PDB file of C-alpha atoms in Angstrom:
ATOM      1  CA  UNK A   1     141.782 115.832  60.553  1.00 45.00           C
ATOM      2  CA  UNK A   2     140.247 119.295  58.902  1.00 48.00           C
ATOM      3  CA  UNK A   3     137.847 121.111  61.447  1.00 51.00           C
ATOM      4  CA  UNK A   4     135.199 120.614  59.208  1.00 53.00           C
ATOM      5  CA  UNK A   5     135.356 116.512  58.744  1.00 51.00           C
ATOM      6  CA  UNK A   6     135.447 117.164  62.437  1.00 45.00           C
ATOM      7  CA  UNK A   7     132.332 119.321  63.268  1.00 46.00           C
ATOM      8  CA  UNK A   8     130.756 116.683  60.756  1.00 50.00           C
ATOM      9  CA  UNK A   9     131.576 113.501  62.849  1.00 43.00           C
ATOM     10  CA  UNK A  10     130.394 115.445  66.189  1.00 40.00           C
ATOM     11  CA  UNK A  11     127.284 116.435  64.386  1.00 45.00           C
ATOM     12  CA  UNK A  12     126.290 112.594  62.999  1.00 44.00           C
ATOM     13  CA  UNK A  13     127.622 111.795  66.446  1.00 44.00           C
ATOM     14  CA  UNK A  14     124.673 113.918  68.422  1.00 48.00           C
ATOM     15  CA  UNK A  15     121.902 112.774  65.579  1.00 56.00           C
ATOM     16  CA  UNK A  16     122.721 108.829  66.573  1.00 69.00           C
ATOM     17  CA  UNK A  17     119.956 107.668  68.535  1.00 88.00           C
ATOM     18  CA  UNK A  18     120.882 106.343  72.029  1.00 92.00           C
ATOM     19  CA  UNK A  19     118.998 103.908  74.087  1.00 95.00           C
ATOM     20  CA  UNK A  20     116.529 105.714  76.837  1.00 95.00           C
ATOM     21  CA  UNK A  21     117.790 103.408  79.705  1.00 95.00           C
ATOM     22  CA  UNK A  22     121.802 103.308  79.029  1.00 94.00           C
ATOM     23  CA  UNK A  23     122.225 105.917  76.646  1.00 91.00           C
ATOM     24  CA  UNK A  24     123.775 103.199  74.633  1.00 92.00           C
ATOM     25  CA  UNK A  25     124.728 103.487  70.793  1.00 91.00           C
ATOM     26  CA  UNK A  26     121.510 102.239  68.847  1.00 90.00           C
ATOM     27  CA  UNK A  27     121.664 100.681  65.127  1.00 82.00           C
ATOM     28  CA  UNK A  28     118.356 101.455  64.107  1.00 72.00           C
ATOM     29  CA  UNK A  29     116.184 105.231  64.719  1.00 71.00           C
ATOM     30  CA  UNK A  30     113.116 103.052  65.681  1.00 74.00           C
ATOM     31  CA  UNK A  31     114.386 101.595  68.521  1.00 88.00           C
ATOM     32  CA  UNK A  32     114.355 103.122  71.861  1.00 94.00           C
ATOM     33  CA  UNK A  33     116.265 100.945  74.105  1.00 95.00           C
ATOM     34  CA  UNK A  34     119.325  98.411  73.104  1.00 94.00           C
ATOM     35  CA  UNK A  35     118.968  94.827  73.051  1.00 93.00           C
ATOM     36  CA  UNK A  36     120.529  94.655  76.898  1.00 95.00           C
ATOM     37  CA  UNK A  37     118.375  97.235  78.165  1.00 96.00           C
ATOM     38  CA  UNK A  38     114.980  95.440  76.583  1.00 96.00           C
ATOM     39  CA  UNK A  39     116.485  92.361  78.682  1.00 96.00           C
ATOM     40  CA  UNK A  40     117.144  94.042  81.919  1.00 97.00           C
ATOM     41  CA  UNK A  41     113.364  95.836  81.544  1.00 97.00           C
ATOM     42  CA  UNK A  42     111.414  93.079  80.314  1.00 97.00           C
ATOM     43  CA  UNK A  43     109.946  94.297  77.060  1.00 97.00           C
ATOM     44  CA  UNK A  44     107.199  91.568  76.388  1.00 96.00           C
ATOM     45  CA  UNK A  45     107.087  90.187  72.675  1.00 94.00           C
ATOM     46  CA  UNK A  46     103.501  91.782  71.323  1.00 94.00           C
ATOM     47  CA  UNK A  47     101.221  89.811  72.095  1.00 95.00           C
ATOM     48  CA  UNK A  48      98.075  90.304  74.172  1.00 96.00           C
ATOM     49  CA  UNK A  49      98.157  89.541  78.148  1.00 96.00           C
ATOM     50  CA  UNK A  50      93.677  89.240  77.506  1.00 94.00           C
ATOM     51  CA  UNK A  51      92.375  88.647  74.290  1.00 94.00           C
ATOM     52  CA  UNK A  52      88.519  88.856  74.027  1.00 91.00           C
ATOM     53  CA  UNK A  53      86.436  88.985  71.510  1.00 89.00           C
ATOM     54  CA  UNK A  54      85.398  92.760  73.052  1.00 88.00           C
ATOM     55  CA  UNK A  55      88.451  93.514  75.117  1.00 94.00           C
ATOM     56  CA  UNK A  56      92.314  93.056  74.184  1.00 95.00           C
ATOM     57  CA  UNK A  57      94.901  94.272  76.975  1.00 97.00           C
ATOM     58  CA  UNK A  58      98.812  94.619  76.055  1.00 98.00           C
ATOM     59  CA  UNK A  59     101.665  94.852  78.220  1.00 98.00           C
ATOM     60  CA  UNK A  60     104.633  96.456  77.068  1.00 98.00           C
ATOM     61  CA  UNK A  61     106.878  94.580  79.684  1.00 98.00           C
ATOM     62  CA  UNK A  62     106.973  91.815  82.442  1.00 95.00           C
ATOM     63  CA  UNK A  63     107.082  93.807  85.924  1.00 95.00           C
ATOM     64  CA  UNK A  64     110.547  93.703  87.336  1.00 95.00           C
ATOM     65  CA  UNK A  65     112.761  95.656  89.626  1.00 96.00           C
ATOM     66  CA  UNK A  66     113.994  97.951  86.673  1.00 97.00           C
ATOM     67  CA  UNK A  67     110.740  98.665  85.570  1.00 97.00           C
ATOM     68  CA  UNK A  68     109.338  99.323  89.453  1.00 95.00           C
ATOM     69  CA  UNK A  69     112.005 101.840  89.533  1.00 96.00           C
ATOM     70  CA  UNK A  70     110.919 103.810  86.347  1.00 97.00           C
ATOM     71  CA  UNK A  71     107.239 103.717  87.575  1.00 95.00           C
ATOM     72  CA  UNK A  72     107.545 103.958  91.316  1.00 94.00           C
ATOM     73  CA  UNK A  73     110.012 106.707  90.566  1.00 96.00           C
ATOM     74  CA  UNK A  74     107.881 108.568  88.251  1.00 95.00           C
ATOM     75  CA  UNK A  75     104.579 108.406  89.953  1.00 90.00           C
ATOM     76  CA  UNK A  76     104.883 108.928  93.302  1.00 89.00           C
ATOM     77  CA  UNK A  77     108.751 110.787  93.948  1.00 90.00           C
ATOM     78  CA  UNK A  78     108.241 112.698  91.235  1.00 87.00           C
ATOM     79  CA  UNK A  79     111.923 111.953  89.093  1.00 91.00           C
ATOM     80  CA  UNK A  80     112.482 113.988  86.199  1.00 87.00           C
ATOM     81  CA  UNK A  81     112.983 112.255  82.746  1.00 88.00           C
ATOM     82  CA  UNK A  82     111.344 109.554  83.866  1.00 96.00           C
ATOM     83  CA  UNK A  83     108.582 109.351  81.437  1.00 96.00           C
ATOM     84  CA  UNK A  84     110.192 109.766  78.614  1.00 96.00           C
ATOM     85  CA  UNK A  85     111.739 106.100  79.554  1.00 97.00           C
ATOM     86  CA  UNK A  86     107.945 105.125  80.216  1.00 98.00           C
ATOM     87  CA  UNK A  87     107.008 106.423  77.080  1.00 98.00           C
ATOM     88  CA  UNK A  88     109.837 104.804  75.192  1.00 97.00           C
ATOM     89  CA  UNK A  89     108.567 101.366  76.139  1.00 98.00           C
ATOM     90  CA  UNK A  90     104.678 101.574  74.986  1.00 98.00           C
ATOM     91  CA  UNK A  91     106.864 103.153  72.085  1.00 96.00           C
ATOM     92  CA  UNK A  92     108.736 100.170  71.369  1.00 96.00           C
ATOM     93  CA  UNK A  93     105.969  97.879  71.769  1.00 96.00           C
ATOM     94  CA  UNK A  94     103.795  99.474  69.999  1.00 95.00           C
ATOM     95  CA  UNK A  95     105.965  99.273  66.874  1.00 92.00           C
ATOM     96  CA  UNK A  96     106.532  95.636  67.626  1.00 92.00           C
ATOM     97  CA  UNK A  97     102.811  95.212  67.351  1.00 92.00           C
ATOM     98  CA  UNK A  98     102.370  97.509  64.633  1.00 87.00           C
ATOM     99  CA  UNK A  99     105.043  95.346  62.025  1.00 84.00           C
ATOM    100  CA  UNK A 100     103.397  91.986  63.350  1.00 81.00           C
ATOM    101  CA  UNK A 101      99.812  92.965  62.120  1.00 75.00           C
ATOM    102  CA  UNK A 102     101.178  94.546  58.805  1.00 63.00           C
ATOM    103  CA  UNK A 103      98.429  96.862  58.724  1.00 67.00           C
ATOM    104  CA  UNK A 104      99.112 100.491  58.231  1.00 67.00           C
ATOM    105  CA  UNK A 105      97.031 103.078  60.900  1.00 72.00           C
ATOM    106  CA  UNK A 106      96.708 106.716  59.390  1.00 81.00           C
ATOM    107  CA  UNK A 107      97.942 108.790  62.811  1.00 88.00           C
ATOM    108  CA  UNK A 108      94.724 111.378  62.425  1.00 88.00           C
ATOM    109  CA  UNK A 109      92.393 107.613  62.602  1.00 90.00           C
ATOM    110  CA  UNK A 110      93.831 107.271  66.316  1.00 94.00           C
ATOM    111  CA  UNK A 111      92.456 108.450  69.500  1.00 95.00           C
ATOM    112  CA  UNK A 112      94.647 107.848  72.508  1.00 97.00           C
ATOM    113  CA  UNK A 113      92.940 107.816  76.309  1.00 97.00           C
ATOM    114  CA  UNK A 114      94.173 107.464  79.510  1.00 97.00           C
ATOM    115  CA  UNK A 115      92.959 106.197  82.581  1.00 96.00           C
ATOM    116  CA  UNK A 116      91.724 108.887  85.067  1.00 93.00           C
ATOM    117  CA  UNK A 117      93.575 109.839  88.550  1.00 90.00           C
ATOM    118  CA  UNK A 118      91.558 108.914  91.747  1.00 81.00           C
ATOM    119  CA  UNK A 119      90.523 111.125  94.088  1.00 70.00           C
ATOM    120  CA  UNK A 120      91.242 113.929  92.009  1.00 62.00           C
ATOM    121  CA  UNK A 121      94.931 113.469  92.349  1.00 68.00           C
ATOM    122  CA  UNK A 122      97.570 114.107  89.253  1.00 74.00           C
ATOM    123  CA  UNK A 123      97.440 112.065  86.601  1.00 80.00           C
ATOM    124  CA  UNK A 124     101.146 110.961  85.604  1.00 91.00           C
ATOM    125  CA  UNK A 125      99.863 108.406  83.431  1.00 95.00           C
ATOM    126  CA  UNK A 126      99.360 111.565  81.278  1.00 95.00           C
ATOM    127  CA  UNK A 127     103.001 112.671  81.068  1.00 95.00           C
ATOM    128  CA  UNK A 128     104.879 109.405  79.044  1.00 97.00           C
ATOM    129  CA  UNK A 129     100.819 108.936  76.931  1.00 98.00           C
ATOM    130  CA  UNK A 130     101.105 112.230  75.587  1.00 97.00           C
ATOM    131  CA  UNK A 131     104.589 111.734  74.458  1.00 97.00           C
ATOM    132  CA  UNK A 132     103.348 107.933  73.015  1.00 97.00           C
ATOM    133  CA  UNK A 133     100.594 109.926  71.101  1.00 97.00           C
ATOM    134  CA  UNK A 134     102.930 113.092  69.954  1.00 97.00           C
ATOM    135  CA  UNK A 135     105.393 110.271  68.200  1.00 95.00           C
ATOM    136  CA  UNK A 136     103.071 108.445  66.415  1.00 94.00           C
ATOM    137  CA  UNK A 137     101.356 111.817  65.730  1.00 95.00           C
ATOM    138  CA  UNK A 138      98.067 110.247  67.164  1.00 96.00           C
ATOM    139  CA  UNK A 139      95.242 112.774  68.524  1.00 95.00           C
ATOM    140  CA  UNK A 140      95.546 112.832  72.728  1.00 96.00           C
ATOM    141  CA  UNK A 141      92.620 114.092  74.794  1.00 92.00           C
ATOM    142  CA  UNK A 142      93.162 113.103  78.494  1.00 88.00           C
ATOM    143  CA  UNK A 143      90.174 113.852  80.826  1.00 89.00           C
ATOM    144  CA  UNK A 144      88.030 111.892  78.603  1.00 92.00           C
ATOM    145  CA  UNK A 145      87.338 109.484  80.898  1.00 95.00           C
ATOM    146  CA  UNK A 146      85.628 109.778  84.277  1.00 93.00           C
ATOM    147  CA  UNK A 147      84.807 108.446  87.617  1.00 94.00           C
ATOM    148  CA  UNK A 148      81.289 108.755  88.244  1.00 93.00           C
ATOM    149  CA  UNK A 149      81.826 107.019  91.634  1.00 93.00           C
ATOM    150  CA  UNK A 150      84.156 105.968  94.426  1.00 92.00           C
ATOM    151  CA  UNK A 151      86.406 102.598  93.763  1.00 93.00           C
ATOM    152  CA  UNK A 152      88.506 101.340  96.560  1.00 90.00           C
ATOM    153  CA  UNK A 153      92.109 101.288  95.086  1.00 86.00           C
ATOM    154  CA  UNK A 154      92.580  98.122  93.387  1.00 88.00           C
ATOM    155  CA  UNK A 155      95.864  96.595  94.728  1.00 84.00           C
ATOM    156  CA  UNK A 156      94.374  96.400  97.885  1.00 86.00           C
ATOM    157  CA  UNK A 157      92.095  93.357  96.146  1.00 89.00           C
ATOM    158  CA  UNK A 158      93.882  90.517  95.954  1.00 88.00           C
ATOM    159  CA  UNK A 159      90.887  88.376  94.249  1.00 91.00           C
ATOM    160  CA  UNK A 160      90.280  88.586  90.545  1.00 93.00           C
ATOM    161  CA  UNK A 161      86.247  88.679  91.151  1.00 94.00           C
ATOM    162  CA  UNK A 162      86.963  91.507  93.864  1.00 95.00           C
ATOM    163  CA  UNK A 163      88.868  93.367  91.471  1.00 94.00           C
ATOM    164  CA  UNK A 164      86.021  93.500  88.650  1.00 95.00           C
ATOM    165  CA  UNK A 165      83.393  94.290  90.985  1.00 96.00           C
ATOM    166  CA  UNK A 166      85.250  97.312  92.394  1.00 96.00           C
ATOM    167  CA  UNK A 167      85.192  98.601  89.201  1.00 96.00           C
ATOM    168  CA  UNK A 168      82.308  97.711  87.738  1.00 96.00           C
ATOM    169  CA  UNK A 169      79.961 100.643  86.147  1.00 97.00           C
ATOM    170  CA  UNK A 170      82.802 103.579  87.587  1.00 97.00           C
ATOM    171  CA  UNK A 171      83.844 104.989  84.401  1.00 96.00           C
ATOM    172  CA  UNK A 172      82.230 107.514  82.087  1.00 94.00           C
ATOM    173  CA  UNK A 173      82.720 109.068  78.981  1.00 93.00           C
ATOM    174  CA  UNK A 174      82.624 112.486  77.705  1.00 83.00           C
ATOM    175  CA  UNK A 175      80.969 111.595  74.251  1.00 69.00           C
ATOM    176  CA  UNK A 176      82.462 114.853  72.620  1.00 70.00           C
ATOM    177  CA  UNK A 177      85.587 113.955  70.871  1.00 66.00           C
ATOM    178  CA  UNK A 178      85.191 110.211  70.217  1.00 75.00           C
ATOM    179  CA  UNK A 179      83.871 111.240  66.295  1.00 74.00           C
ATOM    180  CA  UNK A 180      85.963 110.806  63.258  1.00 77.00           C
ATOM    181  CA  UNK A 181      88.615 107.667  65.256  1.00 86.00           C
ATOM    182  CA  UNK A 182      88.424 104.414  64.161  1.00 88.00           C
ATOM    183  CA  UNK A 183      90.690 103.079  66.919  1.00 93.00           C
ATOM    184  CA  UNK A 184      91.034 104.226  70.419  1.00 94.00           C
ATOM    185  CA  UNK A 185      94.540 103.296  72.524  1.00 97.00           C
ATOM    186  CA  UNK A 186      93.710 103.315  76.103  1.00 98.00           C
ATOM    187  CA  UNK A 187      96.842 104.055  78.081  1.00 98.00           C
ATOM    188  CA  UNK A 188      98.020 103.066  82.102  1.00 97.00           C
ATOM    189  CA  UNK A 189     101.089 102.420  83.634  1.00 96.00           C
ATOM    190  CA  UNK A 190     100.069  98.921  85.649  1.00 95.00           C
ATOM    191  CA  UNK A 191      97.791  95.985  84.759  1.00 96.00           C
ATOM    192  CA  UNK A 192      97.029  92.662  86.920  1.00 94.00           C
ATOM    193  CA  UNK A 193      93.577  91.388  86.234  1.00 94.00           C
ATOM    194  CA  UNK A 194      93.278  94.017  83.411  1.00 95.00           C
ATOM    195  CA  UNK A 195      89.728  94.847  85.062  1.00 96.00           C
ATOM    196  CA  UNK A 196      90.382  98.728  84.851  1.00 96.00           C
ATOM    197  CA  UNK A 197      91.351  98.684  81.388  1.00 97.00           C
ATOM    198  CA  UNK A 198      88.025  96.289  80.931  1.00 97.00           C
ATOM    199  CA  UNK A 199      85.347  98.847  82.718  1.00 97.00           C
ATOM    200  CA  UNK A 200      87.522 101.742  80.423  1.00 97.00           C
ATOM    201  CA  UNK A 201      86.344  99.445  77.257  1.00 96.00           C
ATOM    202  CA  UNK A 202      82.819  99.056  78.110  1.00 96.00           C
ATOM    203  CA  UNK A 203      82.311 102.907  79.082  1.00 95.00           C
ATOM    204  CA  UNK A 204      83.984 103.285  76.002  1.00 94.00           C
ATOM    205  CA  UNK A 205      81.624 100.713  73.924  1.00 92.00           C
ATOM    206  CA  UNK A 206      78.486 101.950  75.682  1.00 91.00           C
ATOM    207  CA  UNK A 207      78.787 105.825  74.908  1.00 88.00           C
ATOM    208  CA  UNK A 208      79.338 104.726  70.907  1.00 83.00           C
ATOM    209  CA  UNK A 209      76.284 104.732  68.630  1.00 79.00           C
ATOM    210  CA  UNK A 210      77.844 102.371  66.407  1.00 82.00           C
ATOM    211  CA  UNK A 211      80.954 100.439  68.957  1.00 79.00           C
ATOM    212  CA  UNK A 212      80.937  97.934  65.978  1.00 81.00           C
ATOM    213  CA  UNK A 213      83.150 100.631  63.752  1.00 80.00           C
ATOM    214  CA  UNK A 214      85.691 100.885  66.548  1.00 86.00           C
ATOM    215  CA  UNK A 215      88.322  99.387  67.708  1.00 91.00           C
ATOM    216  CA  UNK A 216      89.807  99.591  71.578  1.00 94.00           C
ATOM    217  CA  UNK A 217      92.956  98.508  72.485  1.00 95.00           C
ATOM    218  CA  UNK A 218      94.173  98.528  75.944  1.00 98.00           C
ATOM    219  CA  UNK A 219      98.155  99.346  76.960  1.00 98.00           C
ATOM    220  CA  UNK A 220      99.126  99.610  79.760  1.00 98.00           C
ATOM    221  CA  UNK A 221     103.319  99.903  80.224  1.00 98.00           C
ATOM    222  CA  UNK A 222     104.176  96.461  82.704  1.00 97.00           C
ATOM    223  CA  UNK A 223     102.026  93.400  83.513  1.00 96.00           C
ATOM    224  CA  UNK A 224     101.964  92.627  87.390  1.00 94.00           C
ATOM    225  CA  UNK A 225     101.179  89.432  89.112  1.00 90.00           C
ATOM    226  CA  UNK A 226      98.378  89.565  91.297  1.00 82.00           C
ATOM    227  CA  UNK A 227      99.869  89.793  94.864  1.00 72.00           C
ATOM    228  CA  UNK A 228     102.299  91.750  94.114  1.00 71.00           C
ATOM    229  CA  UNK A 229     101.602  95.783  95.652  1.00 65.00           C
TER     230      UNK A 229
END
């Protein structure tokens, strides 16, 4: 075989995409995990874990112990190259979601949020949203939303009432920013009762003049049972 045919092969070789999670061979550039590796992590079908008339919540995948790994891992020990797994899920969903609705989004119509840190600790929800939002060439502002008060942490409430109340009326929004979107993605890594991601939507809704004109989607990257810490 001449060098060159050679160099060639290694180069297509490099440019093949590989699933995130096995590094696995992949057949098409807009997946980001092979058909295994969407088994062993639970990537959900798209559909909505809460649809409301003023609040829809997604899940990219079913909380497992491949998935508690990634997250667990990523938020509080601080792996490396972590979220770029994280990021390939909402990425996968996402496109899922986006070929079911056959409805084209212009990137520069989409704002995407996350949900704040508390007690002024890190946000790593920030680290696998901005790369969601850099491939889908979406705007990304974190810090846009706020506590305006103390919440106890949530998985400590293992009642679905509980849970809303805690939250209730703790988010704000810096109103700067939210002009010229006409739909906001609200990013987290967890969801149970999907009461964060609700009091994110109305803070959202309530700091619009016209909330009508927008819409708010809610993603958070696995769905967990309530019980489970």
């Amino acid at each position: 075989m001449k060098l060159g045919t050679l160099l060639e092969k290694v180069k297509t070789a490099l440019k093949s995409p590989v699933c995130l999670h096995c590094e696995a061979r992949l057949p098409e550039n807009t997946l980001q995990f092979c058909s295994r590796c969407q088994d062993v992590l639970g990537l959900r079908h798209p559909k909505p874990v809460v649809d409301l008339p003023t609040f829809v919540c997604h899940a990219a995948t079913h909380f497992n112990p491949e998935v508690k790994k990634l997250l667990y891992g990523h938020k509080f020990y601080g792996q490396e190259g972590l979220e770029a797994q994280l990021a390939g899920l909402l990425i996968q969903y996402w496109e899922g979601l986006s070929r079911q609705a056959r409805q084209a989004i212009h990137p520069e119509n989409v704002l995407v949020l996350t949900i704040p840190p508390h007690r002024m600790g890190e946000s790593r929800v920030e680290d696998f949203a901005r790369r969601f939002a850099r491939h889908f060439g979406y705007d990304f502002r974190p810090g846009m939303l706020l506590w305006q008060r103390r919440v106890e942490p949530q998985h400590t409430l293992n009642d679905k009432r509980a849970r809303f109340a805690n939250i209730a009326d703790s988010l704000q929004v810096h109103k700067r920013g939210l002009r010229g979107h006409e739909v906001i993605v609200v990013v987290d890594d967890i969801t149970t009762t999907g009461a964060t991601l609700y009091e994110a939507t109305r803070a959202l809704r309530q700091s619009l003049a016209h909330p009508e004109q927008m819409e708010i989607i809610t993603l958070a990257v696995a769905k967990v049972p309530l019980g489970v810490r």
